[in-house]
Coordinates of C-alpha atoms in Angstrom, one line a residue:
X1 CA 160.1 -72.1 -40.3
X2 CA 159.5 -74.8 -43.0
X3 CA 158.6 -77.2 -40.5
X4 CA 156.6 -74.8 -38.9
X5 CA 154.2 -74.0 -41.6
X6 CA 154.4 -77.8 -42.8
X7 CA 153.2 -78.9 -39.2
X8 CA 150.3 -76.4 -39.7
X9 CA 149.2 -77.9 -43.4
X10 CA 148.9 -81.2 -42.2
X11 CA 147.3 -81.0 -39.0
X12 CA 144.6 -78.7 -40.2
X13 CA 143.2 -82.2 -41.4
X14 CA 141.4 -84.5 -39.3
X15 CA 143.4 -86.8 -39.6
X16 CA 147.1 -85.3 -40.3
X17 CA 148.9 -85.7 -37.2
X18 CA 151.5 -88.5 -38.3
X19 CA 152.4 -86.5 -41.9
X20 CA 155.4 -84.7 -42.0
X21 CA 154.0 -83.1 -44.9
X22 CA 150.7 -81.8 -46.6
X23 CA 148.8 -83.7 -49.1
X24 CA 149.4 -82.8 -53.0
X25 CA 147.1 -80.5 -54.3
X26 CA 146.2 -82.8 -57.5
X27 CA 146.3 -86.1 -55.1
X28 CA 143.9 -83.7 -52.6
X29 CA 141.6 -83.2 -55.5
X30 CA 141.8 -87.0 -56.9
X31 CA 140.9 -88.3 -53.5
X32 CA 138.1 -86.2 -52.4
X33 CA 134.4 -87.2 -52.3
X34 CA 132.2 -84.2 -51.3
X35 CA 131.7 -83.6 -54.7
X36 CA 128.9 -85.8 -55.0
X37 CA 128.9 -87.4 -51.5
X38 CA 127.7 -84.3 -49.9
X39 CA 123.8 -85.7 -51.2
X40 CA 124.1 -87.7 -48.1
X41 CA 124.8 -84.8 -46.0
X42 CA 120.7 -85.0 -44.3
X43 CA 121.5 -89.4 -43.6
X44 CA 125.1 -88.1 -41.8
X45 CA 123.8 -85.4 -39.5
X46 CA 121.0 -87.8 -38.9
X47 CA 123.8 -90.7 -37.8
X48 CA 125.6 -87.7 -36.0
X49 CA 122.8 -87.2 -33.7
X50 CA 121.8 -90.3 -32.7
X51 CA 126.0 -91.4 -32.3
X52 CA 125.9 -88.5 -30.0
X53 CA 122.5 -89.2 -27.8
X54 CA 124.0 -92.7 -26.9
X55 CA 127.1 -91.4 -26.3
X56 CA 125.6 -89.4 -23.4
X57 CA 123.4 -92.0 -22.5
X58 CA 126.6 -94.1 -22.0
X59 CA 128.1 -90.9 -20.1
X60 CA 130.9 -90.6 -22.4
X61 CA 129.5 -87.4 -23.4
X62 CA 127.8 -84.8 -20.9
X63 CA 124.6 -83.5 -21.5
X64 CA 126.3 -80.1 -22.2
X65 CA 128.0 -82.0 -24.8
X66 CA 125.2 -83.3 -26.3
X67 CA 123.2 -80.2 -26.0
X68 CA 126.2 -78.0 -28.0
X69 CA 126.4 -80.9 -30.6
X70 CA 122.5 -80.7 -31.7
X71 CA 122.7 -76.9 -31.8
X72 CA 125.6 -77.2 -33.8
X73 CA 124.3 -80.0 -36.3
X74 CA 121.1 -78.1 -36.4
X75 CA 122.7 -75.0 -37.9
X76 CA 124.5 -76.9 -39.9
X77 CA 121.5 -78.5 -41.4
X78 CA 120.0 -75.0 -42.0
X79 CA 123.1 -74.0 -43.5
X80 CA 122.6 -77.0 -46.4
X81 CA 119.2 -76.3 -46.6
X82 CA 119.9 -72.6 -47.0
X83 CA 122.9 -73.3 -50.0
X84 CA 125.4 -71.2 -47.9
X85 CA 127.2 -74.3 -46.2
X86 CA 130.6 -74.0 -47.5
X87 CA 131.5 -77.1 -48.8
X88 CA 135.5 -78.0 -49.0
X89 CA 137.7 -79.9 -51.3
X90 CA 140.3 -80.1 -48.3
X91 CA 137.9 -81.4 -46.0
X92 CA 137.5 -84.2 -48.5
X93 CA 134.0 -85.9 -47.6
X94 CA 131.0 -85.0 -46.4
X95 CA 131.5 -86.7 -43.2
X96 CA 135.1 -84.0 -42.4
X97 CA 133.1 -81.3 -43.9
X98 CA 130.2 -81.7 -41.3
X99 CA 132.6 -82.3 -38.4
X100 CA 135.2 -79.6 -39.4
X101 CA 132.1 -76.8 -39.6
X102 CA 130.6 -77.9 -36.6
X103 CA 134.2 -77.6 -34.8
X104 CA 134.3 -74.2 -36.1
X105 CA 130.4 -73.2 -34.8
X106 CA 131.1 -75.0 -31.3
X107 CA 134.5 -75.3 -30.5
X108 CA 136.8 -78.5 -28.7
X109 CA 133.0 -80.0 -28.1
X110 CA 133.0 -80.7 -32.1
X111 CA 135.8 -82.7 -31.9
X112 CA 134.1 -84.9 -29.4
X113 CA 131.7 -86.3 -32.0
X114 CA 133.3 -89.1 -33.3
X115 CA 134.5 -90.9 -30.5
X116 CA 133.9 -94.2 -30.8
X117 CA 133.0 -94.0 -34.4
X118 CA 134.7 -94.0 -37.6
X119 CA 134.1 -92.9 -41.1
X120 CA 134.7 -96.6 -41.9
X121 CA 131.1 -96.9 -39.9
X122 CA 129.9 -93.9 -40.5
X123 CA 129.7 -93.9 -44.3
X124 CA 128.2 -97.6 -44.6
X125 CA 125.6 -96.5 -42.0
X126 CA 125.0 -93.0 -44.1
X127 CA 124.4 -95.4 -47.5
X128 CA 122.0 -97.4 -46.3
X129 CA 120.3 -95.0 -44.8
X130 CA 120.3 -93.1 -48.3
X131 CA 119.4 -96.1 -50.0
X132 CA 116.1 -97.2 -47.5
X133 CA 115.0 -93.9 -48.5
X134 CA 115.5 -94.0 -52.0
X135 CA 114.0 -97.4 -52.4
X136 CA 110.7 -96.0 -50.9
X137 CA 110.8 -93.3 -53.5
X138 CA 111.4 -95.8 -56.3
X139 CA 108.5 -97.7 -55.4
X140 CA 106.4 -95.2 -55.5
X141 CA 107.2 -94.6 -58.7
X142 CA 106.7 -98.5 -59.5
X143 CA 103.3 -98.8 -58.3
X144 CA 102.2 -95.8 -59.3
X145 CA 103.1 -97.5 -63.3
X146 CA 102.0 -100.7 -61.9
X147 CA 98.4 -98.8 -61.4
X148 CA 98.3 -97.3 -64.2
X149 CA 99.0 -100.4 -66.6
X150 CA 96.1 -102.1 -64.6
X151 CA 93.6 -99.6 -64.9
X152 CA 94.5 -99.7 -69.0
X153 CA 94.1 -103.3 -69.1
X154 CA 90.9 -103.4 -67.8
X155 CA 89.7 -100.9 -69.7
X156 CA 90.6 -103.2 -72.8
X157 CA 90.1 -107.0 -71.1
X158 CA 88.3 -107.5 -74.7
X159 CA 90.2 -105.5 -77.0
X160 CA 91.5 -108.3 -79.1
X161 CA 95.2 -108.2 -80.8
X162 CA 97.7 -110.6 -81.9
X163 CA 100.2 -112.4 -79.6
X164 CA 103.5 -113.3 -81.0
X165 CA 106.1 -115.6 -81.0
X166 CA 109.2 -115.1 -82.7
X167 CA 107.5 -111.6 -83.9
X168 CA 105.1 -113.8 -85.7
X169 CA 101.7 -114.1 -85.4
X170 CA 100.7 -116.6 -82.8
X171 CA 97.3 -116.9 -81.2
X172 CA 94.8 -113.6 -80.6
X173 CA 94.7 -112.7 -77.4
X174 CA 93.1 -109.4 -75.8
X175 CA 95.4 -106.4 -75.3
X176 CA 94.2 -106.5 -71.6
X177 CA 96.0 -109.5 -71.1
X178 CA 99.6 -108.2 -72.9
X179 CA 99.1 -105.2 -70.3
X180 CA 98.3 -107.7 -67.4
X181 CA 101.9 -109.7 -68.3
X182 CA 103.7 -106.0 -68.2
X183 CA 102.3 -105.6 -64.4
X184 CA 103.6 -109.4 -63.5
X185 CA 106.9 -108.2 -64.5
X186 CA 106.6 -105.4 -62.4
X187 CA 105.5 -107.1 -59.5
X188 CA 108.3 -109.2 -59.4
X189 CA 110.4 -106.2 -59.3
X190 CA 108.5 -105.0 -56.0
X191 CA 109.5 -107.9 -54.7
X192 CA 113.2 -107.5 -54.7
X193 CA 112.4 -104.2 -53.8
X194 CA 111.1 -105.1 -50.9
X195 CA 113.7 -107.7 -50.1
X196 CA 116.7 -105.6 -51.0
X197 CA 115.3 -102.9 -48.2
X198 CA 114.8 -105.8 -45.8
X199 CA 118.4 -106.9 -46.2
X200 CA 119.9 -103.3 -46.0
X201 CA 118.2 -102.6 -43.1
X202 CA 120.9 -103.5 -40.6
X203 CA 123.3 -100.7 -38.7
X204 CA 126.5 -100.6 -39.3
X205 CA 127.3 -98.0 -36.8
X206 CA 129.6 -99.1 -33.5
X207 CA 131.7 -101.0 -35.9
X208 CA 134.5 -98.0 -36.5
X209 CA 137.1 -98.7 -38.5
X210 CA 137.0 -102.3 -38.6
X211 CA 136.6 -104.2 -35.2
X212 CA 134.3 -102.2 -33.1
X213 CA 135.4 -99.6 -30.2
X214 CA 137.1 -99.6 -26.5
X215 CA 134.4 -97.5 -25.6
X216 CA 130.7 -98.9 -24.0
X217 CA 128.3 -98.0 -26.9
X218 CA 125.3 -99.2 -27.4
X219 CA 124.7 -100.3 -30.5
X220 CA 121.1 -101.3 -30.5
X221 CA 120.2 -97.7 -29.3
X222 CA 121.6 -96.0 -31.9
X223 CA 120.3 -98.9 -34.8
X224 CA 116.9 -98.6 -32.9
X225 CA 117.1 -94.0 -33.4
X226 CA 117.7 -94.3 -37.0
X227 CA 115.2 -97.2 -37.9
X228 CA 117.1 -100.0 -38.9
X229 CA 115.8 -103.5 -37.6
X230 CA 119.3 -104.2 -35.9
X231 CA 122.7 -104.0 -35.6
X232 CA 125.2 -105.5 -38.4
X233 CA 126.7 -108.7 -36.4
X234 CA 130.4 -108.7 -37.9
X235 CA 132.6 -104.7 -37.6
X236 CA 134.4 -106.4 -40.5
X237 CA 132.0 -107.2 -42.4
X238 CA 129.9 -104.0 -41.5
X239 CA 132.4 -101.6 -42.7
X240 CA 133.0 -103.7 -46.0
X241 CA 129.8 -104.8 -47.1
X242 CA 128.3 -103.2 -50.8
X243 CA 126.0 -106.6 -51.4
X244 CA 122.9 -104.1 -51.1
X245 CA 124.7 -101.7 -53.4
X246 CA 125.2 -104.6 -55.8
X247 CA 121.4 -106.0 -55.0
X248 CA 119.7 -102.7 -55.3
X249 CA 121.5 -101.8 -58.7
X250 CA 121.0 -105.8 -59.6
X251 CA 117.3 -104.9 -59.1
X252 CA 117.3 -101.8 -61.3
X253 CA 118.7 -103.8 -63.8
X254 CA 115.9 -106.2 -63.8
X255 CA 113.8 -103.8 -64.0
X256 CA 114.8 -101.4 -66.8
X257 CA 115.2 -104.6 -68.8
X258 CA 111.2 -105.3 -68.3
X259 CA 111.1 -101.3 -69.3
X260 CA 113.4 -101.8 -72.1
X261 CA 110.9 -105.1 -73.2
X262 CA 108.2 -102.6 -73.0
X263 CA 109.7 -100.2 -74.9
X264 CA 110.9 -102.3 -77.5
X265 CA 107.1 -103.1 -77.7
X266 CA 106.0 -99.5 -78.2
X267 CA 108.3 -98.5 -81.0
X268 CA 107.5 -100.9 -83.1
X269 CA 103.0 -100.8 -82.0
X270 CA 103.7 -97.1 -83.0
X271 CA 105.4 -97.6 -86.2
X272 CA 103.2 -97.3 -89.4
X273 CA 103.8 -100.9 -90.2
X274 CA 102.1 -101.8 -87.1
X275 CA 100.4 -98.7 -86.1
X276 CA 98.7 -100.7 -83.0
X277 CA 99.1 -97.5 -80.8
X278 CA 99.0 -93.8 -80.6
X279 CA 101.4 -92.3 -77.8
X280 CA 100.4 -88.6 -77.3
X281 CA 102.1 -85.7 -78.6
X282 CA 103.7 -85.1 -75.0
X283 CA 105.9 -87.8 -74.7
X284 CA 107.2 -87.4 -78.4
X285 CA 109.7 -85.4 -80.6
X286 CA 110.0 -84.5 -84.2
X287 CA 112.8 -84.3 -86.4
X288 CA 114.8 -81.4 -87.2
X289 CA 114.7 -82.2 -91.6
X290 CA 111.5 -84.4 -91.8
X291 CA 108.5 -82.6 -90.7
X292 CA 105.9 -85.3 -90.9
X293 CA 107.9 -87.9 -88.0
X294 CA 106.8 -88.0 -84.8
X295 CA 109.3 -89.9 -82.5
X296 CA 108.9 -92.2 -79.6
X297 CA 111.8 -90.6 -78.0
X298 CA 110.6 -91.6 -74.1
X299 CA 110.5 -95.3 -74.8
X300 CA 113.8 -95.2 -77.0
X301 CA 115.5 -93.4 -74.2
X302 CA 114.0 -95.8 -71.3
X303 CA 115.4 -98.6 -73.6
X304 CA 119.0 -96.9 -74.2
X305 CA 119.2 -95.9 -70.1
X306 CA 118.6 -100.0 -69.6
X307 CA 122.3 -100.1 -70.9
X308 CA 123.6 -97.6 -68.0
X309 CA 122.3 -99.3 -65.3
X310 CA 123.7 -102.6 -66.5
X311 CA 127.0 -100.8 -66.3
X312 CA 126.8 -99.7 -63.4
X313 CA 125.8 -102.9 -61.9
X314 CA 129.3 -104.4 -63.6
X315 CA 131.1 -101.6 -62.5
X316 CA 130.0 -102.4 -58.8
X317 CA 130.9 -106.5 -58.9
X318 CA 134.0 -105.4 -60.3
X319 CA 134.7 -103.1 -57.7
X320 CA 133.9 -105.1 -54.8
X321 CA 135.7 -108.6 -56.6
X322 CA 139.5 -108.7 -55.3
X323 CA 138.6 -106.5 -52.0
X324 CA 140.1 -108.1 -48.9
X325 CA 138.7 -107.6 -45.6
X326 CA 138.1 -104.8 -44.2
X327 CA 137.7 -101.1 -46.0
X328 CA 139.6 -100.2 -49.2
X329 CA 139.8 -96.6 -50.6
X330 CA 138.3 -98.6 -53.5
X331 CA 134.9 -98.4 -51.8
X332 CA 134.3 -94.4 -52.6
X333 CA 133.7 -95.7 -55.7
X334 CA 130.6 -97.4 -55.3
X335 CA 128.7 -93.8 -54.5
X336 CA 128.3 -92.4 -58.3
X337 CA 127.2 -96.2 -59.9
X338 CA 124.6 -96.2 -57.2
X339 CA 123.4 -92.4 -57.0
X340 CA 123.1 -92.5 -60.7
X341 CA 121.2 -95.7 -60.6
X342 CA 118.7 -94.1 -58.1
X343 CA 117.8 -91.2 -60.2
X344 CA 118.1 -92.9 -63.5
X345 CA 115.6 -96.5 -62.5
X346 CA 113.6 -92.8 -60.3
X347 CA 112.9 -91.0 -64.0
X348 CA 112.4 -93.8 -66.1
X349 CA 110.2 -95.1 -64.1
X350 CA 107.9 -92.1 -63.7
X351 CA 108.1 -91.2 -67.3
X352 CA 106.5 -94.9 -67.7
X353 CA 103.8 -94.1 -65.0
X354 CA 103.2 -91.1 -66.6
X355 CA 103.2 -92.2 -70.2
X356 CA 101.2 -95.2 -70.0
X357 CA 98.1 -95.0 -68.5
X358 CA 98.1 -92.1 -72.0
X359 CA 98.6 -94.8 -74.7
X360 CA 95.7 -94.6 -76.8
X361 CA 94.9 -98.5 -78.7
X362 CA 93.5 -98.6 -82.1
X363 CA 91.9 -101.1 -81.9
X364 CA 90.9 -101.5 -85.5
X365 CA 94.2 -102.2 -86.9
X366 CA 95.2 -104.7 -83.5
X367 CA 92.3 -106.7 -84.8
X368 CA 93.0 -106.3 -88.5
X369 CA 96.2 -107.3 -87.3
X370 CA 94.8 -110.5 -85.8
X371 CA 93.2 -111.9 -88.2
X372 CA 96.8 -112.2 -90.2
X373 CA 99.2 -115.0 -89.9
X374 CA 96.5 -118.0 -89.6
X375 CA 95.9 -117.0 -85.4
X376 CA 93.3 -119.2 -84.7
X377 CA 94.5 -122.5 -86.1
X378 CA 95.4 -123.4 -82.8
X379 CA 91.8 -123.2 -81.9
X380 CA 91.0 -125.8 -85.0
X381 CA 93.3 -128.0 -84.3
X382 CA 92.0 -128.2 -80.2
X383 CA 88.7 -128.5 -81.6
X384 CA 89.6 -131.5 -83.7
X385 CA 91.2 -133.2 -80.4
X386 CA 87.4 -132.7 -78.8
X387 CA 86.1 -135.0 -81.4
X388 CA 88.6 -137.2 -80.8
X389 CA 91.4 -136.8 -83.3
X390 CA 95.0 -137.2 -81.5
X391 CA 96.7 -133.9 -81.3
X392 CA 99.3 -134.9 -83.2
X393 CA 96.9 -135.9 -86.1
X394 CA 95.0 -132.5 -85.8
X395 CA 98.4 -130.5 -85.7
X396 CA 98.9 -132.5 -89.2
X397 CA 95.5 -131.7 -90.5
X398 CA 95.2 -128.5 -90.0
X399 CA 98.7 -127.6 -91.2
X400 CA 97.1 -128.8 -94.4
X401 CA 94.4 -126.7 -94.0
X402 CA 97.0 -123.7 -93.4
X403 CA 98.5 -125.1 -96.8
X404 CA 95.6 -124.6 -98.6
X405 CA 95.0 -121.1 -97.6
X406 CA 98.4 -119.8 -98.3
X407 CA 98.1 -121.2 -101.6
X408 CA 94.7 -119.6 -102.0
X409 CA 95.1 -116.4 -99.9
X410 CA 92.3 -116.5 -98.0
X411 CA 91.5 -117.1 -93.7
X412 CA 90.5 -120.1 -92.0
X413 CA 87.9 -118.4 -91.3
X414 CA 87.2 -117.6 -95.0
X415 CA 87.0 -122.1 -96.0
X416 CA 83.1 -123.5 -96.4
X417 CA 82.6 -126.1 -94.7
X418 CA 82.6 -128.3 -97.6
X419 CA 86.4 -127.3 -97.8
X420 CA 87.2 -127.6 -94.4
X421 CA 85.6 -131.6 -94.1
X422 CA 87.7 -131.7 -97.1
X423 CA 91.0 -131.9 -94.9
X424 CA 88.4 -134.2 -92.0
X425 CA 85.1 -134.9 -92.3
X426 CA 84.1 -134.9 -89.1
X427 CA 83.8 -131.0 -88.7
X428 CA 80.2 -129.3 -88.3
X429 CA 79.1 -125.4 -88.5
X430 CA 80.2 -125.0 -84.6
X431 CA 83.6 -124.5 -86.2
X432 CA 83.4 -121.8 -87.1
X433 CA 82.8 -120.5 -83.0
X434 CA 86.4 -121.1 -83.0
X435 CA 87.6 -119.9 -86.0
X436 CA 86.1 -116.5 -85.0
X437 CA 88.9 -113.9 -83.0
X438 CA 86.2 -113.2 -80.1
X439 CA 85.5 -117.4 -79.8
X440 CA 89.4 -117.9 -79.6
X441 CA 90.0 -115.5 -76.8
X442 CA 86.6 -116.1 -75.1
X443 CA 87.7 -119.8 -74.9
X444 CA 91.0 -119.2 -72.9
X445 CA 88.9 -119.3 -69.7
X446 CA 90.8 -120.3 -67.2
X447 CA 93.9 -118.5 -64.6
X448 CA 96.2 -116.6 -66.3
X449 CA 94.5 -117.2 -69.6
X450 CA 93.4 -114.6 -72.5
X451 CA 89.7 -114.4 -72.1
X452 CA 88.0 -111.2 -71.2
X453 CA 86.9 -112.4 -68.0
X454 CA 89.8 -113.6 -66.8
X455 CA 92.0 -110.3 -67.7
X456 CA 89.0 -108.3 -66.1
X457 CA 89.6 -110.6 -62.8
X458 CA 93.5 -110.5 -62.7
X459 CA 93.0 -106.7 -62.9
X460 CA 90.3 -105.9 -60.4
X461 CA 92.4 -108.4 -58.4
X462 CA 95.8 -106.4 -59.1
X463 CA 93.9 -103.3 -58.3
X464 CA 92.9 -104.4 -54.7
X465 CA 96.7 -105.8 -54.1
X466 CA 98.4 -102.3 -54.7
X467 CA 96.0 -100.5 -52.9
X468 CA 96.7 -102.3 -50.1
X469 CA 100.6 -100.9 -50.3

């Protein structure tokens, strides 16, 4: 009787045939997946079908088969949609939970499905599948940011601010141009995008558990019914590879530390001590004892997420880092890093696109702001070098000229001419064209410079690119 009722426990799993006993209900719980693997319920009936077409191409199912199968799948589908699939602990993944219902809605037929296949196959084929998807959602998001950073910066090619090294006063350039270095960071990230969807893009199914099947498949009509550009080449490596896990969340990474730049930037332009920018009341919070702050809670959050992604990108290379050949139970783990990265790089992103084309300049205190910190002596010193001075010379001359005004308090701008031919006489009113915040931008006139017309080109330029997408 005992053997009677253990024989039933473990052979109402797929799998349980060999067990002389059932599972333990705490392992049962520690092992399963469809908690949060059941998101890539639509990418597995999807795989289902098109494992099942070519098996009846390659008459290893009959079209009666085949027929039952996408009846079955398609209730099944419904059933998600509808929230009354039953979804089972003891059925483990999302890939026995779709199987085990559709055995119950057609019969022996179910149980026909995976010839040929394995979860092994099955899963790396559902990922990627997943992951193609998500990456075309995630760009959206990115271009749509992209857009709306353009269409700021040339709004403002002239709006002139300080640029900074070391957090110090620099050189003035035009907050067009900061705006217009944001989308180059960006478009880098499109990039990878686009590379890491070109690399995933390979199908995994046919491989089965690790070194293909007995059975006559075809594996380039089944990679051609789900999209991907081709097979995988290797079962081993097909059922074991994560590298576009790793790359995708490698990406994110990259680009919630440009975010994280960003946002670094907009706390402290929205601080009083800068007070370059005004980020509406939408995208802000106050504090519960001091009535009069208003807090730039969606960049400080952007900036704080940049730290989650990172770990899940460690957690992933250190998952995948003493894995021999070929599948490891190891690998469910690499399904929560990399859904979380999704929707975490997803919102950040469209809180950006949505916050930024919003940011208001003031564009008084940016150039208030410019004049500070000596910005144009640069432009002095260049100017020197056109009549002739080495640059070396004119880097020493007008650090004397700096000198003076710190001892004074006054601008470069501010010294008569008398003062400046003081430090070399060989200076003439045009000086002060350069000394001027408008002459010093105006003069960075080439590709990739500062200069109004320059930040108006790489923008209109920019525009026409990611309208092309």
């Amino acid at each position: 009787m005992s053997q009677s009722k253990n024989s039933e426990a473990t052979t109402s799993k797929l799998w349980g045939g060999r067990f002389a006993e059932p599972t333990d209900a705490f392992v049962q719980r520690f092992t399963a997946s469809e908690a949060f693997d059941r998101r890539l319920a639509s990418q597995d009936i999807r795989g289902s079908l098109a494992h099942a077409k070519m098996l009846c191409a390659q008459n290893i199912l009959s079209p009666a088969d085949l027929a039952e199968i996408e009846a079955g799948l398609a209730q099944i589908s419904e059933e998600i949609a509808l929230g009354s699939f039953e979804w089972r602990v003891d059925r483990e993944d999302v890939h026995m939970n779709i199987e085990a219902r559709l055995t119950e809605i057609i019969g022996a037929t179910g149980k026909k499905l995976h010839t040929g296949r394995s979860r092994n196959d099955q899963v790396a084929t559902d990922i990627r599948l997943w992951l193609r998807e998500s990456i075309d959602a995630v760009t959206q998001q990115l271009t749509r940011l992209q857009q709306g950073i353009v269409e700021l910066a040339a709004e403002h090619s002239g709006t002139v601010m300080p640029g900074f090294t070391h957090l110090q006063v620099a050189q003035p350039i035009t907050f067009g141009h900061h705006l217009m270095a944001w989308y180059e960071m960006l478009d880098r990230d499109f990039g990878r995008l686009q590379d890491c969807q070109a690399r995933l893009n390979q199908c995994p199914l046919g491989a089965a558990a690790l070194a293909g099947t007995t059975f006559p498949i075809d594996r380039m009509m089944t990679s051609d019914a789900l999209g991907f550009e081709s097979p995988t080449r290797n079962s081993l490596d097909s059922v074991s590879d994560r590298d576009f896990a790793i790359e995708f969340t490698a990406a994110a990474a990259l680009i919630t530390t440009h975010l994280s730049r960003m946002s670094e930037e907009l706390v402290l332009w929205t601080s009083a001590q800068f007070a370059f920018i005004t980020i509406p009341d939408r995208f802000c919070t106050g504090s519960s004892i001091m009535p009069q702050k208003k807090n730039p809670d969606v960049p400080e959050l952007v900036r704080g997420k940049t730290g989650r992604i990172n770990g899940h990108l460690m957690a992933l290379l250190t998952l995948m880092k003493s894995q021999p050949l070929a599948y490891n139970k190891d690998n469910q783990e690499d399904k929560e890093p990399l859904f979380d990265t999704v929707q975490t790089l997803h919102d950040c992103l469209r809180a950006f696109a949505d916050m930024v084309p919003a940011l208001t300049p003031n564009q008084e205190n940016m150039r208030n702001a410019a004049l500070e910190g000596f910005a144009t002596a640069t432009d002095l010193a260049d100017y020197l070098v056109r009549r002739g001075v080495t640059f070396r010379d004119a880097h020493e001359v007008v650090g004397n000229a700096v000198a003076h005004c710190v001892s004074e308090s006054c601008r470069l701008e501010d010294l008569s001419l008398s003062t400046l031919r003081g430090f070399y006489n060989d200076i003439d009113n045009d000086v002060f064209d350069v000394l001027t915040l408008e002459g010093s931008v105006a003069a960075r006139d080439h590709i990739g410079g500062t200069s109004p017309r320059q930040v108006a080109a790489a923008a209109a330029s920019a525009l026409k690119l990611l309208a092309s997408r």
